[in-house]
């Protein structure tokens, strides 16, 4: 077994006059040491991987159940005792935690005794693409494993780090906006501390399609990262306007489901392969595509992933159910049988020989585009989280935008009280500015906004074909 790194991409050496064999710095050595272990563990049998997960879960669950008030109360409420030996049968007895559960727990969801050598916690919130942003924390340890899985993705697909990496992704207003975007001399902190890399560039996805294409033609990327819906829109725009898109070695997709039709559409027109990544903000990398078969391999060394039916029982291979995750290394805000909000199905063991679990298909991860009356379609920019609360002083639990016509948008809100006419006028002005068009904004107030039929809550939905 060997790391899938082209020979010319040997690590950087911190010792003057020494190129090969390299002596990397401390951070690079740490990452390479993890990759050495991952290179071996991916070829273990499913039983070996499962046993190693249970060993780590023994430590992680004991910490969560004894230092996190939310889980202490959960065990007490359901009269569950912590066994000496963690088993799959015990895990299935633990109640599922939803986003609303975690959101309601707030400070009770954090550990009161964080191990010192895990590093200082840094708190963040989900973007709210589910309509329910939650607060979670990362430590240096969890960040280290995030970097390791991201690096594994690069190594699996043998990417040439000397090339140019470009990304068209969501950023807050004012960040990486067109026409220039933003530029870095390296690929960033996943690879640059270890390998010599080429430059990278990023562009805010809210840029109009014509400006995105101009930017791509100017930047000439070797590798491109973006949302599937945005890539499809780019291809459609290029076809309609007879524009030849720049050649790229590979396209990576993030954030949404890639259907077979979407993948074929992008690959056929762009004449390159599409590699998808399955992630969530709360836990990082959940599954990576196999470089040999295209299957999704669960990143079992950092996440325990279940797919269960409506009764909470494990799904059989090919049976669609909801995705639950249990983090193995987050000792600050651990997630245990946490309902991500996605629907998926397991597949048979991969023919590549890896023992990592296989996800055959991921369902219900799609974001609609905003249609303007002039026929232009845009990635909908709905503003920053907290905008409505700052404008009105009213706490918002959920929100959802629905475009009914080319002129009309409904803003669904779950708030502590209905907004008055003055508050609605202020929010309307803000939404019109964010969306870039004076839409008619209609407000509706609800006790809850349910998920769609695929199990995914959409922040923006369009009823326009």
CSV table of C-alpha atoms in Angstrom, one decimal, residues 150-429:
chain,number,residue,atom,x,y,z
A,150,UNK,CA,-10.0,17.1,2.9
A,151,UNK,CA,-6.4,16.1,2.2
A,152,UNK,CA,-7.5,12.5,1.7
A,153,UNK,CA,-9.9,13.6,-1.0
A,154,UNK,CA,-7.0,15.3,-2.8
A,155,UNK,CA,-4.8,12.3,-2.5
A,156,UNK,CA,-7.5,9.8,-3.5
A,157,UNK,CA,-8.0,11.7,-6.8
A,158,UNK,CA,-4.3,12.4,-7.4
A,159,UNK,CA,-4.7,16.1,-8.0
A,160,UNK,CA,-1.8,18.0,-9.3
A,161,UNK,CA,-1.1,20.6,-6.6
A,162,UNK,CA,1.0,22.7,-9.0
A,163,UNK,CA,-2.2,23.6,-10.9
A,164,UNK,CA,-4.6,26.5,-10.3
A,165,UNK,CA,-7.6,25.9,-8.0
A,166,UNK,CA,-10.7,28.1,-8.4
A,167,UNK,CA,-14.0,28.1,-6.5
A,168,UNK,CA,-17.3,29.8,-7.1
A,169,UNK,CA,-19.0,29.5,-3.7
A,170,UNK,CA,-21.3,31.3,-1.3
A,171,UNK,CA,-19.7,34.2,0.7
A,172,UNK,CA,-21.2,37.1,2.6
A,173,UNK,CA,-21.7,40.3,0.6
A,174,UNK,CA,-18.5,42.2,0.0
A,175,UNK,CA,-16.3,39.1,0.0
A,176,UNK,CA,-14.8,37.8,-3.3
A,177,UNK,CA,-17.3,39.7,-5.4
A,178,UNK,CA,-17.0,40.1,-9.1
A,179,UNK,CA,-15.4,41.1,-11.3
A,180,UNK,CA,-12.0,40.3,-9.6
A,181,UNK,CA,-13.0,37.9,-6.8
A,182,UNK,CA,-10.2,37.0,-4.4
A,183,UNK,CA,-6.8,35.5,-4.9
A,184,UNK,CA,-4.2,33.5,-2.8
A,185,UNK,CA,-0.7,32.3,-3.8
A,186,UNK,CA,-1.5,28.8,-2.6
A,187,UNK,CA,-4.4,26.3,-2.3
A,188,UNK,CA,-4.8,27.2,1.3
A,189,UNK,CA,-4.3,25.4,4.7
A,190,UNK,CA,-5.3,21.9,3.5
A,191,UNK,CA,-2.3,21.5,1.3
A,192,UNK,CA,0.0,24.5,1.4
A,193,UNK,CA,1.7,23.6,4.8
A,194,UNK,CA,2.7,20.2,3.3
A,195,UNK,CA,3.2,20.6,-0.4
A,196,UNK,CA,4.2,23.2,-2.9
A,197,UNK,CA,1.0,24.4,-4.7
A,198,UNK,CA,-0.1,26.6,-7.4
A,199,UNK,CA,-2.3,29.7,-6.8
A,200,UNK,CA,-6.1,29.7,-6.0
A,201,UNK,CA,-8.9,32.1,-6.7
A,202,UNK,CA,-12.5,32.5,-5.4
A,203,UNK,CA,-15.6,34.2,-6.6
A,204,UNK,CA,-18.8,34.9,-4.8
A,205,UNK,CA,-21.6,32.8,-6.3
A,206,UNK,CA,-24.1,35.7,-6.2
A,207,UNK,CA,-22.3,37.1,-9.2
A,208,UNK,CA,-24.4,37.0,-12.4
A,209,UNK,CA,-23.7,34.1,-14.7
A,210,UNK,CA,-22.1,36.3,-17.4
A,211,UNK,CA,-19.7,37.7,-14.9
A,212,UNK,CA,-18.9,34.2,-13.6
A,213,UNK,CA,-18.0,33.0,-17.1
A,214,UNK,CA,-15.9,36.1,-17.8
A,215,UNK,CA,-14.1,35.4,-14.5
A,216,UNK,CA,-13.5,31.7,-15.4
A,217,UNK,CA,-12.2,32.6,-18.9
A,218,UNK,CA,-9.8,35.1,-17.3
A,219,UNK,CA,-8.6,32.8,-14.5
A,220,UNK,CA,-8.2,29.6,-16.5
A,221,UNK,CA,-8.5,27.1,-13.6
A,222,UNK,CA,-7.1,23.6,-13.6
A,223,UNK,CA,-9.6,22.6,-10.9
A,224,UNK,CA,-13.0,24.1,-10.2
A,225,UNK,CA,-15.3,23.9,-7.2
A,226,UNK,CA,-18.9,25.1,-7.1
A,227,UNK,CA,-22.5,24.2,-6.3
A,228,UNK,CA,-24.2,21.7,-8.8
A,229,UNK,CA,-27.1,24.1,-9.5
A,230,UNK,CA,-24.6,26.9,-10.3
A,231,UNK,CA,-22.6,24.7,-12.6
A,232,UNK,CA,-25.7,23.6,-14.5
A,233,UNK,CA,-26.8,27.2,-14.8
A,234,UNK,CA,-23.3,28.1,-16.2
A,235,UNK,CA,-23.5,25.3,-18.8
A,236,UNK,CA,-27.0,26.4,-19.8
A,237,UNK,CA,-26.0,30.0,-20.1
A,238,UNK,CA,-22.8,29.1,-22.1
A,239,UNK,CA,-24.9,26.9,-24.5
A,240,UNK,CA,-27.5,29.6,-25.1
A,241,UNK,CA,-24.9,32.2,-25.8
A,242,UNK,CA,-22.5,29.9,-27.7
A,243,UNK,CA,-19.7,30.5,-25.2
A,244,UNK,CA,-16.8,28.0,-25.0
A,245,UNK,CA,-16.1,27.3,-21.3
A,246,UNK,CA,-12.4,27.0,-20.3
A,247,UNK,CA,-11.1,23.4,-20.1
A,248,UNK,CA,-10.5,22.1,-16.6
A,249,UNK,CA,-9.0,18.8,-15.3
A,250,UNK,CA,-11.7,18.2,-12.8
A,251,UNK,CA,-14.9,19.8,-11.3
A,252,UNK,CA,-15.7,19.3,-7.7
A,253,UNK,CA,-19.3,19.8,-6.4
A,254,UNK,CA,-20.4,20.6,-2.9
A,255,UNK,CA,-23.5,21.5,-1.0
A,256,UNK,CA,-26.2,19.9,-3.1
A,257,UNK,CA,-27.2,16.5,-4.5
A,258,UNK,CA,-25.7,15.6,-7.9
A,259,UNK,CA,-28.1,13.5,-9.9
A,260,UNK,CA,-26.9,11.2,-12.6
A,261,UNK,CA,-28.6,13.5,-15.2
A,262,UNK,CA,-26.9,16.6,-13.7
A,263,UNK,CA,-23.5,14.9,-13.6
A,264,UNK,CA,-23.8,13.8,-17.2
A,265,UNK,CA,-25.0,17.2,-18.3
A,266,UNK,CA,-22.0,19.0,-16.7
A,267,UNK,CA,-19.4,16.3,-17.8
A,268,UNK,CA,-20.7,16.2,-21.4
A,269,UNK,CA,-20.5,19.9,-22.0
A,270,UNK,CA,-17.4,20.6,-20.0
A,271,UNK,CA,-15.7,17.5,-21.2
A,272,UNK,CA,-14.3,16.6,-17.7
A,273,UNK,CA,-15.1,14.5,-14.7
A,274,UNK,CA,-17.2,15.6,-11.8
A,275,UNK,CA,-16.2,14.6,-8.2
A,276,UNK,CA,-18.7,15.2,-5.5
A,277,UNK,CA,-18.2,15.7,-1.7
A,278,UNK,CA,-20.8,15.0,1.0
A,279,UNK,CA,-20.3,17.3,3.9
A,280,UNK,CA,-22.2,19.1,6.7
A,281,UNK,CA,-21.1,22.2,8.5
A,282,UNK,CA,-21.6,20.7,12.0
A,283,UNK,CA,-19.3,17.7,11.4
A,284,UNK,CA,-17.3,18.3,8.2
A,285,UNK,CA,-16.6,15.5,5.7
A,286,UNK,CA,-19.2,12.7,5.8
A,287,UNK,CA,-18.4,10.9,2.6
A,288,UNK,CA,-16.0,11.1,-0.4
A,289,UNK,CA,-16.3,9.7,-3.8
A,290,UNK,CA,-14.3,6.6,-4.6
A,291,UNK,CA,-11.6,7.3,-7.2
A,292,UNK,CA,-12.2,3.9,-8.8
A,293,UNK,CA,-15.9,3.5,-8.8
A,294,UNK,CA,-17.6,6.8,-7.9
A,295,UNK,CA,-19.3,5.3,-4.9
A,296,UNK,CA,-19.6,7.5,-1.8
A,297,UNK,CA,-17.3,6.1,1.0
A,298,UNK,CA,-18.3,7.1,4.5
A,299,UNK,CA,-15.4,8.7,6.3
A,300,UNK,CA,-15.7,6.1,9.1
A,301,UNK,CA,-12.5,7.1,10.8
A,302,UNK,CA,-14.1,10.4,11.9
A,303,UNK,CA,-17.8,9.9,11.7
A,304,UNK,CA,-20.3,7.1,12.7
A,305,UNK,CA,-23.1,7.3,10.1
A,306,UNK,CA,-26.5,5.6,10.2
A,307,UNK,CA,-29.4,5.5,7.8
A,308,UNK,CA,-32.7,4.8,9.6
A,309,UNK,CA,-36.3,4.4,8.5
A,310,UNK,CA,-39.3,6.4,9.9
A,311,UNK,CA,-39.4,4.1,12.9
A,312,UNK,CA,-35.7,4.7,13.7
A,313,UNK,CA,-34.6,1.2,12.7
A,314,UNK,CA,-31.6,0.6,10.5
A,315,UNK,CA,-32.3,0.6,6.7
A,316,UNK,CA,-31.3,-2.3,4.5
A,317,UNK,CA,-29.1,-1.7,1.5
A,318,UNK,CA,-31.0,0.2,-1.1
A,319,UNK,CA,-33.7,1.4,1.4
A,320,UNK,CA,-34.0,5.2,1.6
A,321,UNK,CA,-33.9,6.7,5.1
A,322,UNK,CA,-32.8,9.6,7.1
A,323,UNK,CA,-29.1,10.2,7.8
A,324,UNK,CA,-27.9,10.2,11.5
A,325,UNK,CA,-24.4,11.1,12.5
A,326,UNK,CA,-22.3,10.6,15.6
A,327,UNK,CA,-19.1,12.5,15.8
A,328,UNK,CA,-16.0,10.6,17.0
A,329,UNK,CA,-13.7,13.4,18.0
A,330,UNK,CA,-15.7,16.5,19.0
A,331,UNK,CA,-15.5,16.7,22.7
A,332,UNK,CA,-17.0,20.2,23.0
A,333,UNK,CA,-20.4,20.0,21.3
A,334,UNK,CA,-20.6,16.2,20.4
A,335,UNK,CA,-23.3,15.1,18.1
A,336,UNK,CA,-24.9,11.8,18.9
A,337,UNK,CA,-27.4,10.2,16.6
A,338,UNK,CA,-27.9,13.7,15.2
A,339,UNK,CA,-30.5,14.1,12.4
A,340,UNK,CA,-28.6,15.9,9.6
A,341,UNK,CA,-31.8,16.5,7.5
A,342,UNK,CA,-30.7,14.5,4.5
A,343,UNK,CA,-32.2,11.3,3.0
A,344,UNK,CA,-29.8,8.6,1.6
A,345,UNK,CA,-29.4,4.9,1.0
A,346,UNK,CA,-26.5,2.5,1.7
A,347,UNK,CA,-25.0,0.4,-1.1
A,348,UNK,CA,-23.1,-2.9,-1.2
A,349,UNK,CA,-19.4,-3.0,-0.3
A,350,UNK,CA,-17.4,-1.2,-3.0
A,351,UNK,CA,-15.5,-3.3,-5.6
A,352,UNK,CA,-12.4,-1.1,-5.0
A,353,UNK,CA,-11.6,-3.2,-1.9
A,354,UNK,CA,-12.0,-0.5,0.7
A,355,UNK,CA,-13.9,-1.6,3.8
A,356,UNK,CA,-15.4,1.9,4.3
A,357,UNK,CA,-19.3,1.9,4.2
A,358,UNK,CA,-20.8,2.9,0.9
A,359,UNK,CA,-23.6,5.4,0.3
A,360,UNK,CA,-25.3,4.5,-3.0
A,361,UNK,CA,-27.3,7.7,-3.3
A,362,UNK,CA,-27.9,10.9,-1.4
A,363,UNK,CA,-31.4,12.4,-1.7
A,364,UNK,CA,-32.9,15.8,-1.1
A,365,UNK,CA,-30.0,18.2,-1.3
A,366,UNK,CA,-30.9,20.8,-3.9
A,367,UNK,CA,-31.1,24.6,-3.9
A,368,UNK,CA,-33.3,26.4,-6.3
A,369,UNK,CA,-32.3,29.5,-8.3
A,370,UNK,CA,-34.0,32.8,-8.3
A,371,UNK,CA,-35.7,33.8,-11.6
A,372,UNK,CA,-35.8,37.5,-12.6
A,373,UNK,CA,-38.4,38.9,-15.0
A,374,UNK,CA,-35.8,39.5,-17.7
A,375,UNK,CA,-35.1,35.7,-17.8
A,376,UNK,CA,-31.9,35.8,-15.8
A,377,UNK,CA,-31.4,33.3,-13.1
A,378,UNK,CA,-29.3,33.9,-10.0
A,379,UNK,CA,-28.2,32.2,-6.9
A,380,UNK,CA,-30.6,33.7,-4.3
A,381,UNK,CA,-28.8,35.9,-1.8
A,382,UNK,CA,-31.1,36.0,1.2
A,383,UNK,CA,-28.9,38.2,3.5
A,384,UNK,CA,-27.0,37.5,6.7
A,385,UNK,CA,-28.5,35.5,9.5
A,386,UNK,CA,-29.8,37.9,12.1
A,387,UNK,CA,-30.8,40.6,9.6
A,388,UNK,CA,-34.5,40.3,10.4
A,389,UNK,CA,-33.9,40.2,14.1
A,390,UNK,CA,-31.6,43.3,13.9
A,391,UNK,CA,-34.2,45.2,11.8
A,392,UNK,CA,-37.2,44.3,14.0
A,393,UNK,CA,-36.0,43.2,17.4
A,394,UNK,CA,-38.1,40.0,16.9
A,395,UNK,CA,-36.4,36.6,17.3
A,396,UNK,CA,-36.6,34.4,14.2
A,397,UNK,CA,-36.7,30.6,14.6
A,398,UNK,CA,-37.2,29.7,10.9
A,399,UNK,CA,-37.6,31.4,7.6
A,400,UNK,CA,-38.3,30.3,4.0
A,401,UNK,CA,-38.6,32.2,0.7
A,402,UNK,CA,-40.9,30.9,-2.0
A,403,UNK,CA,-41.0,32.4,-5.4
A,404,UNK,CA,-44.5,32.0,-6.8
A,405,UNK,CA,-44.2,34.1,-9.9
A,406,UNK,CA,-41.6,36.3,-11.7
A,407,UNK,CA,-42.8,39.2,-9.5
A,408,UNK,CA,-44.0,37.6,-6.3
A,409,UNK,CA,-42.2,36.1,-3.3
A,410,UNK,CA,-43.6,34.8,-0.1
A,411,UNK,CA,-41.5,35.1,3.0
A,412,UNK,CA,-42.6,32.4,5.6
A,413,UNK,CA,-41.6,33.2,9.1
A,414,UNK,CA,-41.6,31.4,12.5
A,415,UNK,CA,-41.2,34.2,14.9
A,416,UNK,CA,-41.9,35.0,18.5
A,417,UNK,CA,-44.7,37.4,17.3
A,418,UNK,CA,-46.0,38.6,14.0
A,419,UNK,CA,-44.3,41.6,12.4
A,420,UNK,CA,-46.3,44.8,12.2
A,421,UNK,CA,-46.6,46.9,9.0
A,422,UNK,CA,-43.6,49.1,9.7
A,423,UNK,CA,-41.4,46.1,10.5
A,424,UNK,CA,-42.6,44.3,7.4
A,425,UNK,CA,-41.8,47.3,5.3
A,426,UNK,CA,-38.2,47.4,6.6
A,427,UNK,CA,-37.7,43.6,6.0
A,428,UNK,CA,-39.2,44.0,2.5
A,429,UNK,CA,-36.8,46.7,1.6
